[in-house]
Amino acid sequence: MALQIQKQVWKTCKPIFSILQKKPCTAEAVAENRNFFTFLSRKSSTLKEDRSNKVHLEDKVAVVTGGASGIGYAVANELLKEDVSGTSSVTVIDNNKEKLQESVRHLGEEHGEDRILPIEADVSNIEQMDAAFRNTVLHYHTIDIIINNAGILDDGKWEQELKTNTHGCVIGTLLGMQYMARSSSGSGGIIVNVGSLAGLTPWCGFPIYTMTQFGVVGFTKALGSGRLYERTGVKVFGYCPCLTKTAMLENLAEKSINDNFAAEFVEDTGNMKVQRPEIVAKGLVGTLHEAKPGSIWVAMEDKEPFEVSMSEMLKKAGQSVDQATR
């Protein structure tokens, strides 16, 4: 069975591996700091830039995973709303059939049924996701933007958590490269890997979820090579919201490994303001143009998103190590 899975992964993702092998792709190191919340509370200088120069969404086709609820639904709605021409389209992928049907009905009433393509699929299933991408191209003739948003927070079901959060992100990104890269007969595009603040500073109450989020950030940084972007025309960047009012935050005590870990989560996040998914989505769409390949953006407390300076993170981490060893 394992051999069959490996063969399927290679068959589906061979085009992107061939792209990566043309030149070595270096990944930046990601440092973690226990006092990182203080650093994150400062806005990046990039916020002083003119944000009016947005990505033109006319005639663009986006794919949003986990799009039936929460941040994913809000992003799909924002993408359709921002295109005043009414020519953009969104494929909404979700594994919850009932929620998918309901969300697509609402989006259709607001923006037009012909602009939304609902597809029921499991993001951790390569065959289902490949079929979803293929159906999108057959329906809309292209793919321009991919929002890898699907994710779960449930350390009690850590095997599914790993599959959804890490496998789903990798599969969506590699397929995005395969379908959009200029070297694969595509026309370029944008991939946004949606993680969380737990990918930059650990949530001790949910260590397994934290591991998946650090993986999303590291994977995204590794694909941020300027050389890769020049060859493929596909920009990959990360977007890490803090606590957001979605179903993910419901019944957290039942989703932790045990009561001790649940108490740790309260200690880590007790002072954080829970933000609205609509604000998170608006910020994400607003970063589509200005975000650089491999950049990581943070959205917290309903404020404007800001870019995390990885070089400053490394510098701060180095200073902490020096102080600890004196």
Short mmCIF file of C-alpha atoms in Angstrom, two decimals:
data_model
loop_
_atom_site.label_atom_id
_atom_site.label_comp_id
_atom_site.label_asym_id
_atom_site.label_seq_id
_atom_site.Cartn_x
_atom_site.Cartn_y
_atom_site.Cartn_z
CA MET A 1 0.00 0.00 0.00
CA ALA A 2 2.80 2.43 0.93
CA LEU A 3 4.54 1.76 -2.39
CA GLN A 4 1.31 2.46 -4.29
CA ILE A 5 0.91 5.77 -2.46
CA GLN A 6 4.51 6.75 -3.26
CA LYS A 7 3.95 5.96 -6.93
CA GLN A 8 0.76 8.04 -6.97
CA VAL A 9 2.51 10.99 -5.30
CA TRP A 10 5.31 10.83 -7.87
CA LYS A 11 2.88 10.50 -10.79
CA THR A 12 0.85 13.50 -9.67
CA CYS A 13 3.70 15.75 -8.53
CA LYS A 14 6.50 14.83 -10.97
CA PRO A 15 6.15 18.10 -12.95
CA ILE A 16 6.89 20.28 -9.92
CA PHE A 17 9.78 18.08 -8.81
CA SER A 18 11.33 18.48 -12.26
CA ILE A 19 10.94 22.25 -11.92
CA LEU A 20 12.67 22.29 -8.55
CA GLN A 21 15.54 20.11 -9.74
CA LYS A 22 16.66 22.54 -12.46
CA LYS A 23 18.47 24.61 -9.83
CA PRO A 24 18.98 24.09 -6.10
CA CYS A 25 16.33 25.84 -4.03
CA THR A 26 17.56 27.09 -0.65
CA ALA A 27 15.25 27.50 2.33
CA GLU A 28 15.63 30.20 4.97
CA ALA A 29 15.92 29.06 8.57
CA VAL A 30 12.94 29.83 10.76
CA ALA A 31 13.70 30.84 14.35
CA GLU A 32 11.29 30.62 17.26
CA ASN A 33 11.25 33.00 20.23
CA ARG A 34 9.25 32.65 23.44
CA ASN A 35 8.89 36.45 23.63
CA PHE A 36 7.71 36.66 20.05
CA PHE A 37 4.29 38.14 20.86
CA THR A 38 5.94 41.47 21.69
CA PHE A 39 7.68 41.45 18.32
CA LEU A 40 4.50 40.54 16.45
CA SER A 41 2.55 43.40 17.99
CA ARG A 42 4.67 45.89 16.04
CA LYS A 43 3.52 46.65 12.53
CA SER A 44 5.91 46.11 9.66
CA SER A 45 7.12 49.12 7.67
CA THR A 46 5.44 47.62 4.62
CA LEU A 47 2.15 48.95 5.94
CA LYS A 48 3.31 52.43 4.94
CA GLU A 49 3.21 51.40 1.31
CA ASP A 50 0.27 52.27 -0.93
CA ARG A 51 -2.15 49.36 -0.60
CA SER A 52 -4.41 50.68 -3.37
CA ASN A 53 -2.33 48.86 -5.97
CA LYS A 54 -4.24 45.60 -5.69
CA VAL A 55 -4.25 42.48 -7.80
CA HIS A 56 -6.78 42.92 -10.57
CA LEU A 57 -9.34 40.16 -10.05
CA GLU A 58 -11.19 40.61 -13.33
CA ASP A 59 -11.45 37.29 -15.18
CA LYS A 60 -9.37 35.57 -12.48
CA VAL A 61 -10.17 32.06 -11.28
CA ALA A 62 -9.43 31.18 -7.67
CA VAL A 63 -9.47 27.86 -5.83
CA VAL A 64 -10.24 28.01 -2.09
CA THR A 65 -9.92 24.89 0.07
CA GLY A 66 -11.94 24.64 3.26
CA GLY A 67 -14.18 27.18 1.59
CA ALA A 68 -17.54 26.15 3.03
CA SER A 69 -17.12 27.95 6.35
CA GLY A 70 -14.94 30.19 8.48
CA ILE A 71 -12.01 31.98 6.90
CA GLY A 72 -12.29 30.00 3.66
CA TYR A 73 -15.87 31.07 3.07
CA ALA A 74 -15.00 34.66 3.94
CA VAL A 75 -12.08 34.62 1.47
CA ALA A 76 -14.24 33.21 -1.34
CA ASN A 77 -16.83 35.90 -0.67
CA GLU A 78 -14.20 38.65 -0.55
CA LEU A 79 -12.60 37.55 -3.83
CA LEU A 80 -15.96 37.67 -5.58
CA LYS A 81 -16.95 40.95 -3.93
CA GLU A 82 -13.69 42.73 -4.77
CA ASP A 83 -14.15 42.09 -8.50
CA VAL A 84 -16.66 44.79 -9.38
CA SER A 85 -16.67 43.63 -13.01
CA GLY A 86 -18.34 40.36 -12.00
CA THR A 87 -16.06 38.30 -14.24
CA SER A 88 -14.02 36.42 -11.62
CA SER A 89 -14.87 32.91 -10.43
CA VAL A 90 -14.13 30.75 -7.41
CA THR A 91 -13.94 26.98 -6.97
CA VAL A 92 -14.96 26.16 -3.41
CA ILE A 93 -13.50 22.88 -2.14
CA ASP A 94 -14.68 21.28 1.09
CA ASN A 95 -15.26 17.78 2.45
CA ASN A 96 -18.47 18.71 4.27
CA LYS A 97 -21.21 18.23 1.69
CA GLU A 98 -24.00 19.94 3.62
CA LYS A 99 -21.97 23.02 4.50
CA LEU A 100 -20.64 23.18 0.96
CA GLN A 101 -24.13 23.22 -0.53
CA GLU A 102 -25.30 25.86 1.93
CA SER A 103 -22.30 28.15 1.44
CA VAL A 104 -22.45 27.91 -2.35
CA ARG A 105 -26.15 28.77 -2.24
CA HIS A 106 -25.39 31.93 -0.25
CA LEU A 107 -22.49 32.90 -2.52
CA GLY A 108 -24.61 32.26 -5.59
CA GLU A 109 -27.42 34.46 -4.33
CA GLU A 110 -24.93 37.25 -3.63
CA HIS A 111 -22.64 37.03 -6.65
CA GLY A 112 -24.24 34.75 -9.24
CA GLU A 113 -24.31 30.96 -9.44
CA ASP A 114 -22.19 30.84 -12.59
CA ARG A 115 -19.24 32.34 -10.69
CA ILE A 116 -18.99 29.50 -8.16
CA LEU A 117 -17.97 25.88 -8.71
CA PRO A 118 -18.54 23.64 -5.65
CA ILE A 119 -16.39 20.52 -5.36
CA GLU A 120 -16.57 18.02 -2.52
CA ALA A 121 -13.06 16.72 -1.88
CA ASP A 122 -10.62 15.74 0.85
CA VAL A 123 -7.53 17.98 0.63
CA SER A 124 -5.30 15.15 1.87
CA ASN A 125 -6.39 12.90 -1.01
CA ILE A 126 -4.19 13.43 -4.07
CA GLU A 127 -6.57 11.88 -6.56
CA GLN A 128 -9.56 13.90 -5.35
CA MET A 129 -7.60 17.15 -5.38
CA ASP A 130 -6.14 16.50 -8.83
CA ALA A 131 -9.66 15.89 -10.09
CA ALA A 132 -10.83 19.13 -8.45
CA PHE A 133 -8.09 21.14 -10.17
CA ARG A 134 -8.74 19.41 -13.47
CA ASN A 135 -12.48 20.09 -13.24
CA THR A 136 -11.78 23.74 -12.47
CA VAL A 137 -9.69 24.08 -15.63
CA LEU A 138 -12.34 22.27 -17.68
CA HIS A 139 -15.03 24.57 -16.29
CA TYR A 140 -13.22 27.92 -16.25
CA HIS A 141 -10.26 27.15 -18.58
CA THR A 142 -7.59 28.32 -16.13
CA ILE A 143 -6.49 28.71 -12.50
CA ASP A 144 -4.90 31.96 -11.30
CA ILE A 145 -5.07 31.94 -7.49
CA ILE A 146 -5.00 29.11 -4.94
CA ILE A 147 -5.84 29.61 -1.28
CA ASN A 148 -4.73 26.54 0.70
CA ASN A 149 -6.92 27.29 3.69
CA ALA A 150 -8.27 23.92 4.87
CA GLY A 151 -7.09 23.01 8.34
CA ILE A 152 -8.22 21.53 11.65
CA LEU A 153 -7.26 22.09 15.28
CA ASP A 154 -7.71 18.79 17.10
CA ASP A 155 -4.71 17.16 18.76
CA GLY A 156 -7.03 14.42 19.99
CA LYS A 157 -7.32 13.32 16.36
CA TRP A 158 -3.72 14.06 15.50
CA GLU A 159 -3.43 11.65 12.56
CA GLN A 160 -6.21 13.44 10.69
CA GLU A 161 -4.78 16.76 11.83
CA LEU A 162 -1.43 15.91 10.26
CA LYS A 163 -3.04 14.77 7.01
CA THR A 164 -5.27 17.81 6.63
CA ASN A 165 -2.84 20.50 7.74
CA THR A 166 0.40 19.27 6.19
CA HIS A 167 -0.54 16.86 3.40
CA GLY A 168 -3.34 19.18 2.30
CA CYS A 169 -1.01 22.17 2.09
CA VAL A 170 1.68 20.24 0.21
CA ILE A 171 -0.76 18.65 -2.24
CA GLY A 172 -2.53 21.94 -2.96
CA THR A 173 0.76 23.74 -3.52
CA LEU A 174 2.37 21.11 -5.74
CA LEU A 175 -0.76 20.77 -7.84
CA GLY A 176 -0.93 24.55 -8.05
CA MET A 177 2.60 24.61 -9.41
CA GLN A 178 1.75 21.85 -11.86
CA TYR A 179 -1.31 23.65 -13.23
CA MET A 180 -0.07 27.27 -13.09
CA ALA A 181 3.70 27.20 -13.69
CA ARG A 182 4.85 28.70 -16.98
CA SER A 183 7.24 25.79 -17.36
CA SER A 184 4.17 23.50 -17.31
CA SER A 185 2.22 25.44 -19.95
CA GLY A 186 0.52 27.61 -17.31
CA SER A 187 0.51 31.39 -17.14
CA GLY A 188 1.75 31.87 -13.57
CA GLY A 189 -0.30 32.67 -10.51
CA ILE A 190 -0.45 33.06 -6.74
CA ILE A 191 -0.56 30.44 -3.98
CA VAL A 192 -1.42 31.49 -0.43
CA ASN A 193 -0.76 28.94 2.30
CA VAL A 194 -2.97 29.85 5.24
CA GLY A 195 -1.43 28.77 8.53
CA SER A 196 -1.79 30.36 11.93
CA LEU A 197 0.20 32.28 14.52
CA ALA A 198 1.09 28.87 15.98
CA GLY A 199 3.46 28.49 13.04
CA LEU A 200 5.58 31.34 14.36
CA THR A 201 5.38 30.95 18.12
CA PRO A 202 4.31 27.67 19.73
CA TRP A 203 0.94 27.03 21.30
CA CYS A 204 2.04 24.68 24.06
CA GLY A 205 -1.52 23.51 24.63
CA PHE A 206 -1.64 22.09 21.10
CA PRO A 207 1.88 20.84 20.31
CA ILE A 208 0.86 18.64 17.38
CA TYR A 209 -1.14 21.42 15.75
CA THR A 210 1.84 23.72 16.35
CA MET A 211 4.10 21.26 14.54
CA THR A 212 1.82 21.30 11.48
CA GLN A 213 1.79 25.09 11.43
CA PHE A 214 5.58 25.38 11.69
CA GLY A 215 5.64 22.97 8.77
CA VAL A 216 3.36 25.20 6.70
CA VAL A 217 5.58 28.22 7.37
CA GLY A 218 8.82 26.34 6.62
CA PHE A 219 7.38 24.80 3.45
CA THR A 220 6.21 28.20 2.25
CA LYS A 221 9.57 29.83 2.98
CA ALA A 222 11.37 27.05 1.11
CA LEU A 223 9.26 27.80 -1.97
CA GLY A 224 10.02 31.51 -1.72
CA SER A 225 13.14 31.38 -3.86
CA GLY A 226 13.27 34.25 -6.34
CA ARG A 227 14.78 31.86 -8.88
CA LEU A 228 11.81 29.50 -8.57
CA TYR A 229 9.42 32.41 -9.04
CA GLU A 230 11.30 33.54 -12.14
CA ARG A 231 11.09 30.06 -13.66
CA THR A 232 7.48 29.33 -12.78
CA GLY A 233 5.76 32.69 -12.48
CA VAL A 234 4.02 31.32 -9.37
CA LYS A 235 4.28 33.37 -6.19
CA VAL A 236 3.91 31.43 -2.93
CA PHE A 237 3.47 33.24 0.37
CA GLY A 238 2.04 32.53 3.81
CA TYR A 239 -0.78 34.13 5.76
CA CYS A 240 -1.00 33.40 9.49
CA PRO A 241 -4.11 34.58 11.32
CA CYS A 242 -4.25 34.63 15.10
CA LEU A 243 -7.36 33.44 16.96
CA THR A 244 -10.37 33.83 14.66
CA LYS A 245 -14.05 33.29 15.42
CA THR A 246 -14.66 30.03 13.56
CA ALA A 247 -15.82 26.52 14.41
CA MET A 248 -12.16 25.63 14.96
CA LEU A 249 -12.26 27.38 18.34
CA GLU A 250 -15.33 25.52 19.59
CA ASN A 251 -14.96 22.90 22.35
CA LEU A 252 -11.19 23.31 22.53
CA ALA A 253 -10.91 21.41 25.81
CA GLU A 254 -12.20 18.31 24.03
CA LYS A 255 -9.70 18.77 21.21
CA SER A 256 -6.55 18.92 23.34
CA ILE A 257 -4.57 15.85 24.34
CA ASN A 258 -5.74 16.18 27.96
CA ASP A 259 -6.71 18.78 30.58
CA ASN A 260 -3.09 19.73 31.25
CA PHE A 261 -2.59 20.75 27.63
CA ALA A 262 -5.91 22.60 27.57
CA ALA A 263 -4.75 24.70 30.52
CA GLU A 264 -1.52 25.50 28.66
CA PHE A 265 -3.49 26.82 25.69
CA VAL A 266 -5.42 29.20 27.95
CA GLU A 267 -2.11 30.47 29.36
CA ASP A 268 -0.69 31.02 25.87
CA THR A 269 -3.67 32.79 24.32
CA GLY A 270 -5.82 34.06 27.18
CA ASN A 271 -5.07 37.73 26.50
CA MET A 272 -5.58 37.57 22.74
CA LYS A 273 -8.59 39.17 21.10
CA VAL A 274 -10.57 36.85 18.83
CA GLN A 275 -10.89 38.41 15.39
CA ARG A 276 -13.60 38.18 12.72
CA PRO A 277 -13.09 35.96 9.65
CA GLU A 278 -14.38 38.75 7.38
CA ILE A 279 -11.54 41.04 8.50
CA VAL A 280 -8.99 38.24 8.10
CA ALA A 281 -10.25 37.57 4.57
CA LYS A 282 -10.18 41.22 3.58
CA GLY A 283 -6.58 41.45 4.76
CA LEU A 284 -5.60 38.33 2.83
CA VAL A 285 -7.05 39.59 -0.45
CA GLY A 286 -5.35 42.92 0.19
CA THR A 287 -1.93 41.26 0.41
CA LEU A 288 -2.20 39.35 -2.88
CA HIS A 289 -0.36 42.08 -4.79
CA GLU A 290 2.25 43.36 -2.35
CA ALA A 291 3.32 40.07 -0.75
CA LYS A 292 6.71 38.88 -2.00
CA PRO A 293 7.52 35.22 -2.74
CA GLY A 294 8.17 33.36 0.50
CA SER A 295 6.95 36.19 2.72
CA ILE A 296 4.90 35.44 5.83
CA TRP A 297 2.07 37.72 6.90
CA VAL A 298 0.28 37.88 10.25
CA ALA A 299 -3.31 38.96 10.93
CA MET A 300 -4.32 39.50 14.53
CA GLU A 301 -6.97 41.29 16.60
CA ASP A 302 -8.89 42.67 13.59
CA LYS A 303 -5.92 44.84 12.62
CA GLU A 304 -4.30 45.30 9.23
CA PRO A 305 -2.02 42.35 8.34
CA PHE A 306 1.72 42.88 8.51
CA GLU A 307 4.74 41.05 7.15
CA VAL A 308 6.99 39.21 9.57
CA SER A 309 10.68 40.03 9.16
CA MET A 310 12.39 36.65 9.24
CA SER A 311 15.85 38.26 9.42
CA GLU A 312 14.81 40.16 12.55
CA MET A 313 13.43 36.94 13.99
CA LEU A 314 16.80 35.27 13.50
CA LYS A 315 18.59 38.26 15.01
CA LYS A 316 16.34 38.26 18.07
CA ALA A 317 16.73 34.51 18.47
CA GLY A 318 20.51 34.87 18.31
CA GLN A 319 20.46 37.57 20.97
CA SER A 320 18.35 35.34 23.22
CA VAL A 321 20.84 32.48 22.82
CA ASP A 322 23.78 34.79 23.62
CA GLN A 323 22.10 36.04 26.78
CA ALA A 324 21.21 32.52 27.88
CA THR A 325 24.80 31.27 27.50
CA ARG A 326 26.54 34.11 29.33
#
